[in-house]
């Protein structure tokens, strides 16, 4: 989502006559788009800003965008006095005006209002990937997970109208994009604010029916709003990728309740059973947080048991990171850092074995891949399957760059924990 925000910021500024350069050294204006989901990401921003401090004296202008900007606000000017612009994502439509203020001699310009009904729609987006295009369909979050800054940094939920999402997808298909990825903090909480009143499953289906669109992905789905109609839509339309990212965070009901996740383990497992009983083989991935305040060894073991039970195709795992403004800050029984590290390693080791087994099941099958790149040193092409697995493959046709962006059938010959290897089927 942050990467796509950057694409929209670049598109907006380029349309106003700015030119994008390759390095911060070559720029007159340097904008940092930031993430504050965990403390480490936030620290990185201030470290990077320090690196370029001296450049400010030479006339370079620095701005901080995104969640750290929204969270820290004007405090950023104190921590990094060479910064002259601070703007959260809800204010990006006003960026050109803010830059005019700076050019007119303004020294500290801010855009921190969150009370906007606007979504960040822009006619100009400079997309990095020539085949896959992101479309934000819902912004912000109305949940209040005890550990999470998103509701504070991205504001309340706002959905785009179905007509504007459909128009953007049709335009992208006409421009030659074949894969669309629908984005939202809780993408499946989408609710069309205009009269057709589409829910997420309907929008997903309609996007998958647009001529020229071969793949539709979506992220992230919140388990509470994950309904059976989404699985039925995937079953019925092959253009909808057979992959669902469904973050569980913990396998313990006690921890789920403390996190205020709004579902129990059983409710989550019911959604998993819908996915597993689908006609198509749907890959399931998740997010796990270890070391949430009060997480006992028994709670943690329930998370490990859940991994065994679900057999995820992949997961992102994180050590709990205390964040400003969140409810979990006041909770007692903090877990020491070394213990969080131990639990994280255990999750990752357990999952590695599961992934190796899951990936091995694909050996011998033929999978359609979108060709995304080439690994020159290995002499292999890099493809992605509908299930979102990386499949590196050799192709007798050789080294023709025109293969990029094509869809090819590849037979899987080997499996590792993180990727597959194969040969194209001629
Ligand atoms: N809205 C999605 C959901 O609720 O499933 C998740 C969006 S969040 C930007 C991405 C992931 O970051 C979360 O699923 C969670 O695992 C992780 N995360 C969020 N806050 C965290 C924190 N304070 N410490 C560690 N991990 C965190
Ligand atoms: Fe954060 Fe929870 Fe909202 Fe996801 S649902 S963005 S974890 S508050």
XYZ file of C-alpha atoms and ligand atoms in Angstrom:
461
model
C 0.000 0.000 0.000
C 2.866 2.377 0.778
C 4.541 1.529 -2.515
C 1.309 2.372 -4.307
C 0.942 5.640 -2.354
C 4.424 6.555 -3.639
C 3.311 5.764 -7.190
C 0.352 8.114 -6.764
C 2.487 10.904 -5.235
C 4.987 10.614 -8.097
C 2.184 10.601 -10.686
C 0.567 13.681 -9.139
C 3.824 15.648 -9.036
C 4.980 14.587 -12.508
C 1.629 15.798 -13.873
C 2.409 19.199 -12.322
C 5.713 19.454 -14.139
C 8.100 17.927 -11.628
C 10.638 15.425 -12.949
C 11.572 12.235 -11.138
C 15.291 11.535 -10.683
C 17.055 8.291 -9.830
C 18.911 9.189 -6.634
C 18.370 11.515 -3.661
C 21.730 13.124 -4.534
C 20.339 14.280 -7.886
C 17.110 15.677 -6.395
C 16.199 19.202 -5.336
C 13.194 17.889 -3.431
C 13.453 14.635 -1.441
C 10.228 13.060 -0.112
C 10.407 10.133 2.298
C 7.306 7.956 2.332
C 7.285 6.298 5.735
C 5.805 3.365 7.661
C 5.290 3.307 11.426
C 3.718 -0.125 11.807
C 6.702 -1.263 13.892
C 9.316 0.747 15.751
C 12.149 -0.495 13.518
C 10.564 0.958 10.378
C 10.166 4.294 12.137
C 13.781 4.374 13.355
C 14.954 3.780 9.806
C 13.294 7.009 8.651
C 15.171 9.170 11.129
C 18.410 7.371 10.331
C 17.935 8.067 6.595
C 17.049 11.691 7.264
C 20.296 12.094 9.217
C 22.292 10.776 6.279
C 21.216 13.702 4.128
C 21.238 16.420 6.750
C 24.215 18.269 5.286
C 22.550 18.450 1.868
C 19.877 20.801 3.280
C 22.453 23.579 3.402
C 22.965 23.185 -0.342
C 19.364 24.068 -1.094
C 17.778 20.626 -1.073
C 14.258 20.517 0.340
C 13.175 17.550 2.506
C 9.666 16.271 3.208
C 8.321 13.372 5.258
C 5.136 11.638 4.086
C 3.104 8.680 5.325
C 2.393 7.178 8.712
C 5.430 8.506 10.616
C 4.496 11.992 9.378
C 0.900 11.540 10.541
C 1.951 10.088 13.892
C 4.793 12.453 14.822
C 3.426 15.581 13.121
C 5.309 18.780 13.875
C 7.639 16.939 16.271
C 9.501 15.871 13.129
C 10.647 19.480 12.630
C 12.311 19.296 16.068
C 13.896 15.878 15.541
C 15.062 16.725 12.010
C 15.177 20.525 11.606
C 16.185 20.278 7.945
C 12.721 18.871 7.098
C 10.295 21.500 5.799
C 7.225 19.447 4.799
C 5.277 16.882 6.849
C 2.150 15.269 5.358
C 0.035 12.198 6.152
C -1.615 10.089 3.464
C -5.023 11.779 3.842
C -3.448 15.071 2.677
C -1.651 13.901 -0.462
C -4.197 15.465 -2.815
C -3.037 18.811 -1.387
C 0.683 18.113 -1.953
C 1.007 20.344 -5.045
C -0.437 23.297 -3.043
C 1.884 22.562 -0.131
C 4.871 22.571 -2.479
C 3.755 25.931 -3.887
C 3.768 27.266 -0.303
C 7.318 25.989 0.139
C 8.455 27.534 -3.126
C 6.904 30.815 -2.000
C 9.258 30.782 0.986
C 7.250 28.763 3.556
C 9.673 27.077 5.949
C 7.449 24.510 7.686
C 4.407 23.261 5.859
C 2.125 20.546 7.231
C -0.772 18.436 5.973
C -1.980 16.416 8.931
C -5.757 16.585 8.820
C -7.490 13.207 9.042
C -11.066 14.492 8.943
C -11.377 13.920 5.228
C -13.984 11.899 3.374
C -11.700 11.839 0.401
C -9.890 8.798 -0.794
C -6.575 9.416 -2.450
C -7.757 9.111 -6.032
C -5.619 10.657 -8.676
C -5.833 10.584 -12.449
C -2.023 10.410 -12.554
C -0.225 7.397 -11.141
C 3.269 6.455 -12.178
C 3.247 2.662 -11.953
C 6.528 0.836 -11.372
C 5.493 -2.582 -12.636
C 4.529 -2.796 -16.328
C 2.233 -5.809 -15.843
C 0.699 -5.592 -12.366
C -1.227 -2.510 -11.294
C -2.410 -1.705 -7.784
C -5.802 -0.129 -7.170
C -6.749 1.158 -3.711
C -10.452 0.453 -3.155
C -10.684 1.288 0.555
C -8.534 3.413 2.820
C -8.177 3.649 6.604
C -9.451 1.230 9.228
C -12.459 1.188 11.594
C -11.180 -1.690 13.742
C -9.086 -1.042 16.826
C -6.630 -3.873 17.328
C -4.837 -3.180 20.582
C -1.353 -3.204 19.010
C -1.963 -1.232 15.831
C -1.294 2.380 14.758
C -3.166 2.210 11.455
C -6.470 3.672 12.713
C -4.465 6.647 14.064
C -2.239 7.154 11.034
C -4.649 6.388 8.185
C -7.930 7.480 9.726
C -11.395 5.953 9.387
C -12.495 3.580 6.623
C -13.495 5.198 3.290
C -14.445 3.091 0.261
C -14.246 4.288 -3.330
C -17.321 4.144 -5.525
C -17.578 0.947 -7.574
C -17.770 3.053 -10.762
C -14.432 4.752 -10.096
C -12.707 1.447 -9.204
C -14.154 -0.208 -12.334
C -13.143 2.742 -14.541
C -9.584 2.595 -13.287
C -9.410 -1.181 -13.834
C -10.822 -0.871 -17.392
C -8.356 1.901 -18.217
C -5.478 -0.244 -16.943
C -6.636 -3.212 -19.018
C -6.712 -0.952 -22.098
C -3.160 0.178 -21.300
C -2.056 -3.467 -21.358
C -1.936 -4.398 -17.670
C -3.101 -7.978 -17.175
C -2.894 -8.237 -13.378
C -4.771 -6.046 -10.922
C -4.152 -6.044 -7.186
C -6.919 -4.542 -5.078
C -5.614 -2.863 -1.946
C -6.982 -1.871 1.432
C -5.968 -2.239 5.086
C -9.060 -4.429 5.281
C -9.829 -4.818 1.613
C -12.778 -7.138 2.204
C -14.556 -4.549 4.383
C -15.188 -2.714 1.084
C -18.702 -1.331 0.767
C -19.654 0.667 -2.327
C -20.820 4.112 -1.101
C -22.824 4.707 -4.332
C -26.257 3.304 -5.325
C -25.194 -0.078 -6.773
C -24.034 -0.792 -3.186
C -21.677 -3.615 -4.201
C -19.985 -5.648 -1.527
C -16.384 -6.818 -1.892
C -17.206 -10.179 -3.510
C -19.278 -8.423 -6.206
C -16.565 -5.883 -7.003
C -13.984 -8.693 -7.135
C -16.107 -10.673 -9.575
C -16.793 -7.668 -11.820
C -13.110 -6.701 -11.954
C -12.282 -10.311 -12.883
C -14.734 -10.086 -15.804
C -13.035 -7.080 -17.460
C -11.665 -8.153 -20.862
C -7.858 -8.323 -20.818
C -7.583 -8.834 -17.038
C -6.057 -12.275 -16.480
C -5.326 -12.080 -12.756
C -6.910 -10.300 -9.803
C -5.320 -10.344 -6.366
C -6.401 -8.595 -3.169
C -4.829 -7.781 0.151
C -5.352 -7.690 3.145
C -8.485 -9.535 4.226
C -9.681 -9.223 7.823
C -11.048 -12.560 9.104
C -14.076 -10.935 10.750
C -15.346 -9.610 7.375
C -14.298 -12.648 5.351
C -17.521 -14.144 3.984
C -18.153 -17.351 2.039
C -19.183 -15.356 -1.056
C -15.493 -14.444 -1.560
C -14.545 -18.134 -1.779
C -17.470 -18.772 -4.133
C -16.325 -15.888 -6.358
C -12.799 -17.367 -6.542
C -14.240 -20.777 -7.364
C -16.323 -19.383 -10.207
C -13.884 -17.035 -11.915
C -10.419 -18.340 -12.889
C -9.167 -14.752 -13.291
C -9.418 -14.383 -9.498
C -6.125 -15.742 -8.158
C -6.384 -18.752 -5.881
C -4.581 -17.097 -2.989
C -6.007 -15.524 0.172
C -3.940 -13.673 2.778
C -5.863 -13.996 6.035
C -3.906 -12.666 9.041
C -4.637 -14.607 12.232
C -2.019 -12.961 14.531
C -2.362 -15.627 17.280
C -3.762 -19.115 17.826
C -4.841 -18.378 21.404
C -8.371 -17.160 22.152
C -7.089 -15.332 25.218
C -4.549 -13.369 23.157
C -7.026 -12.770 20.304
C -9.437 -11.240 22.819
C -6.685 -9.099 24.389
C -5.721 -7.939 20.873
C -9.401 -7.090 20.210
C -9.275 -8.992 16.913
C -13.071 -9.591 16.909
C -12.912 -13.348 16.180
C -12.141 -16.557 18.035
C -9.879 -19.330 16.872
C -12.945 -21.424 15.938
C -14.432 -18.583 13.902
C -11.133 -18.172 12.099
C -10.889 -21.930 11.462
C -14.401 -21.905 9.961
C -13.099 -19.509 7.286
C -10.104 -21.778 6.719
C -12.465 -24.728 6.211
C -14.394 -22.764 3.526
C -11.105 -22.101 1.746
C -9.964 -25.713 2.035
C -13.223 -27.129 0.752
C -13.212 -24.885 -2.333
C -13.069 -26.552 -5.743
C -9.867 -24.679 -6.598
C -6.689 -25.265 -4.617
C -6.507 -21.932 -2.762
C -3.164 -20.962 -1.187
C -3.553 -19.499 2.306
C -1.039 -17.135 3.913
C -1.105 -15.199 7.179
C 0.519 -12.742 9.608
C 1.625 -13.779 13.116
C 2.611 -11.562 16.044
C 4.677 -13.180 18.820
C 5.250 -11.768 22.293
C 2.063 -9.725 22.646
C 1.836 -8.533 26.301
C 0.727 -11.432 28.512
C 1.323 -14.141 25.864
C 2.194 -17.245 27.923
C 4.103 -20.294 26.749
C 0.750 -22.097 26.511
C -0.715 -19.285 24.352
C 2.329 -19.400 22.125
C 2.067 -23.194 21.768
C -1.494 -22.687 20.534
C -0.102 -20.499 17.741
C 2.382 -23.233 16.784
C -0.443 -25.786 16.837
C -2.516 -23.534 14.579
C 0.335 -23.436 12.041
C 0.349 -27.266 12.064
C -3.403 -27.368 11.661
C -3.754 -24.825 8.834
C -0.530 -25.673 6.942
C -0.082 -22.152 5.541
C 1.656 -21.702 2.210
C 3.621 -18.774 3.610
C 3.502 -16.277 6.460
C 4.873 -12.993 7.749
C 5.881 -13.122 11.409
C 6.642 -10.179 13.663
C 7.787 -9.540 17.229
C 5.194 -7.393 18.980
C 6.367 -3.784 18.815
C 4.810 -1.261 21.258
C 3.306 1.644 19.295
C 2.227 5.130 20.384
C -1.476 5.739 21.202
C -2.383 2.020 21.145
C -4.301 0.191 23.900
C -1.627 -2.490 24.309
C 0.855 0.118 25.595
C -0.895 0.126 28.970
C -1.030 -3.668 29.265
C 1.143 -5.333 31.873
C 3.261 -8.448 31.605
C 5.557 -7.384 28.812
C 7.533 -10.176 27.154
C 11.336 -9.718 27.232
C 13.015 -9.077 23.873
C 15.079 -12.323 23.968
C 11.919 -14.330 24.566
C 10.187 -12.631 21.625
C 13.187 -13.496 19.476
C 13.064 -17.143 20.610
C 9.361 -17.390 19.773
C 9.847 -15.707 16.400
C 12.593 -18.196 15.492
C 10.368 -21.096 16.525
C 7.517 -19.841 14.328
C 9.843 -19.392 11.380
C 11.448 -22.839 11.771
C 8.091 -24.558 12.097
C 6.764 -22.733 9.046
C 9.862 -23.464 6.970
C 9.246 -27.214 7.306
C 5.558 -26.754 6.455
C 6.402 -24.676 3.386
C 8.927 -27.199 2.123
C 6.256 -29.887 2.392
C 3.555 -27.712 0.790
C 5.832 -26.671 -2.072
C 6.948 -30.305 -2.651
C 3.311 -31.198 -3.354
C 3.558 -29.020 -6.483
C 6.439 -31.045 -8.004
C 5.259 -32.703 -11.224
C 2.335 -30.315 -11.760
C 2.078 -27.793 -14.592
C 1.408 -24.232 -13.443
C 0.648 -21.096 -15.392
C 3.081 -18.303 -14.518
C 3.244 -14.620 -15.299
C 6.861 -14.002 -16.362
C 8.095 -11.201 -14.092
C 11.862 -11.138 -14.545
C 15.060 -12.864 -15.459
C 17.851 -14.123 -13.210
C 20.869 -13.671 -15.485
C 23.357 -15.478 -13.246
C 21.196 -18.622 -13.053
C 20.022 -18.307 -16.639
C 16.452 -18.653 -15.398
C 13.224 -16.744 -15.809
C 11.279 -15.657 -12.722
C 7.576 -16.453 -12.845
C 4.697 -16.128 -10.384
C 1.893 -18.629 -10.102
C -1.732 -17.771 -9.444
C -1.151 -19.038 -5.877
C 1.520 -16.323 -5.555
C 4.464 -18.716 -5.491
C 7.736 -17.781 -7.163
C 8.550 -20.358 -9.873
C 12.022 -19.974 -11.435
C 12.246 -21.780 -14.731
C 14.355 -22.508 -17.755
C 12.929 -21.855 -21.200
C 14.256 -23.538 -24.336
C 13.273 -20.414 -26.300
C 16.311 -18.686 -24.730
C 16.869 -15.155 -23.599
C 14.192 -13.160 -25.393
C 13.114 -10.144 -23.315
C 9.713 -10.265 -24.996
C 8.859 -13.139 -22.641
C 8.431 -10.598 -19.797
C 4.747 -10.070 -19.068
C 3.720 -13.243 -20.925
C 1.781 -16.133 -19.388
C 3.468 -19.528 -19.812
C 2.868 -23.087 -18.643
C 5.733 -24.416 -16.541
C 6.286 -27.929 -15.203
C 7.549 -27.897 -11.600
C 10.650 -30.088 -11.174
C 11.969 -29.098 -7.718
C 10.763 -27.349 -4.572
C 12.519 -25.330 -1.884
C 10.941 -23.717 1.190
C 10.540 -20.344 -0.529
C 10.239 -21.076 -4.232
C 9.782 -23.660 -6.967
C 11.987 -24.580 -9.922
C 10.748 -25.815 -13.301
C 10.909 -25.946 -17.081
C 8.555 -24.274 -19.513
C 6.211 -26.620 -21.369
C 6.511 -26.049 -25.111
N -5.471 -4.974 8.437
C -4.738 -6.180 8.400
C -5.336 -7.167 9.387
O -5.868 -6.736 10.382
O -5.235 -8.338 9.196
C -3.279 -5.991 8.735
C -2.599 -4.747 8.350
S -1.095 -4.402 9.240
C -0.624 -3.019 8.318
C 0.042 -5.657 8.724
C 0.535 -6.553 9.821
O 1.470 -5.881 10.632
C -0.497 -7.056 10.798
O -1.242 -8.143 10.293
C 0.333 -7.456 11.994
O 0.741 -8.801 11.937
C 1.557 -6.544 11.878
N 1.566 -5.537 12.956
C 0.741 -4.488 13.086
N 1.035 -3.800 14.213
C 2.066 -4.445 14.802
C 2.819 -4.214 16.001
N 2.558 -3.207 16.818
N 3.818 -5.083 16.295
C 4.096 -6.124 15.473
N 3.426 -6.381 14.343
C 2.420 -5.550 14.009
Fe -4.467 -2.578 12.237
Fe -6.365 -4.215 13.174
Fe -6.969 -2.268 11.428
Fe -5.574 -4.417 10.618
S -7.697 -4.406 11.416
S -5.138 -2.257 10.163
S -4.307 -4.820 12.397
S -6.260 -2.004 13.521
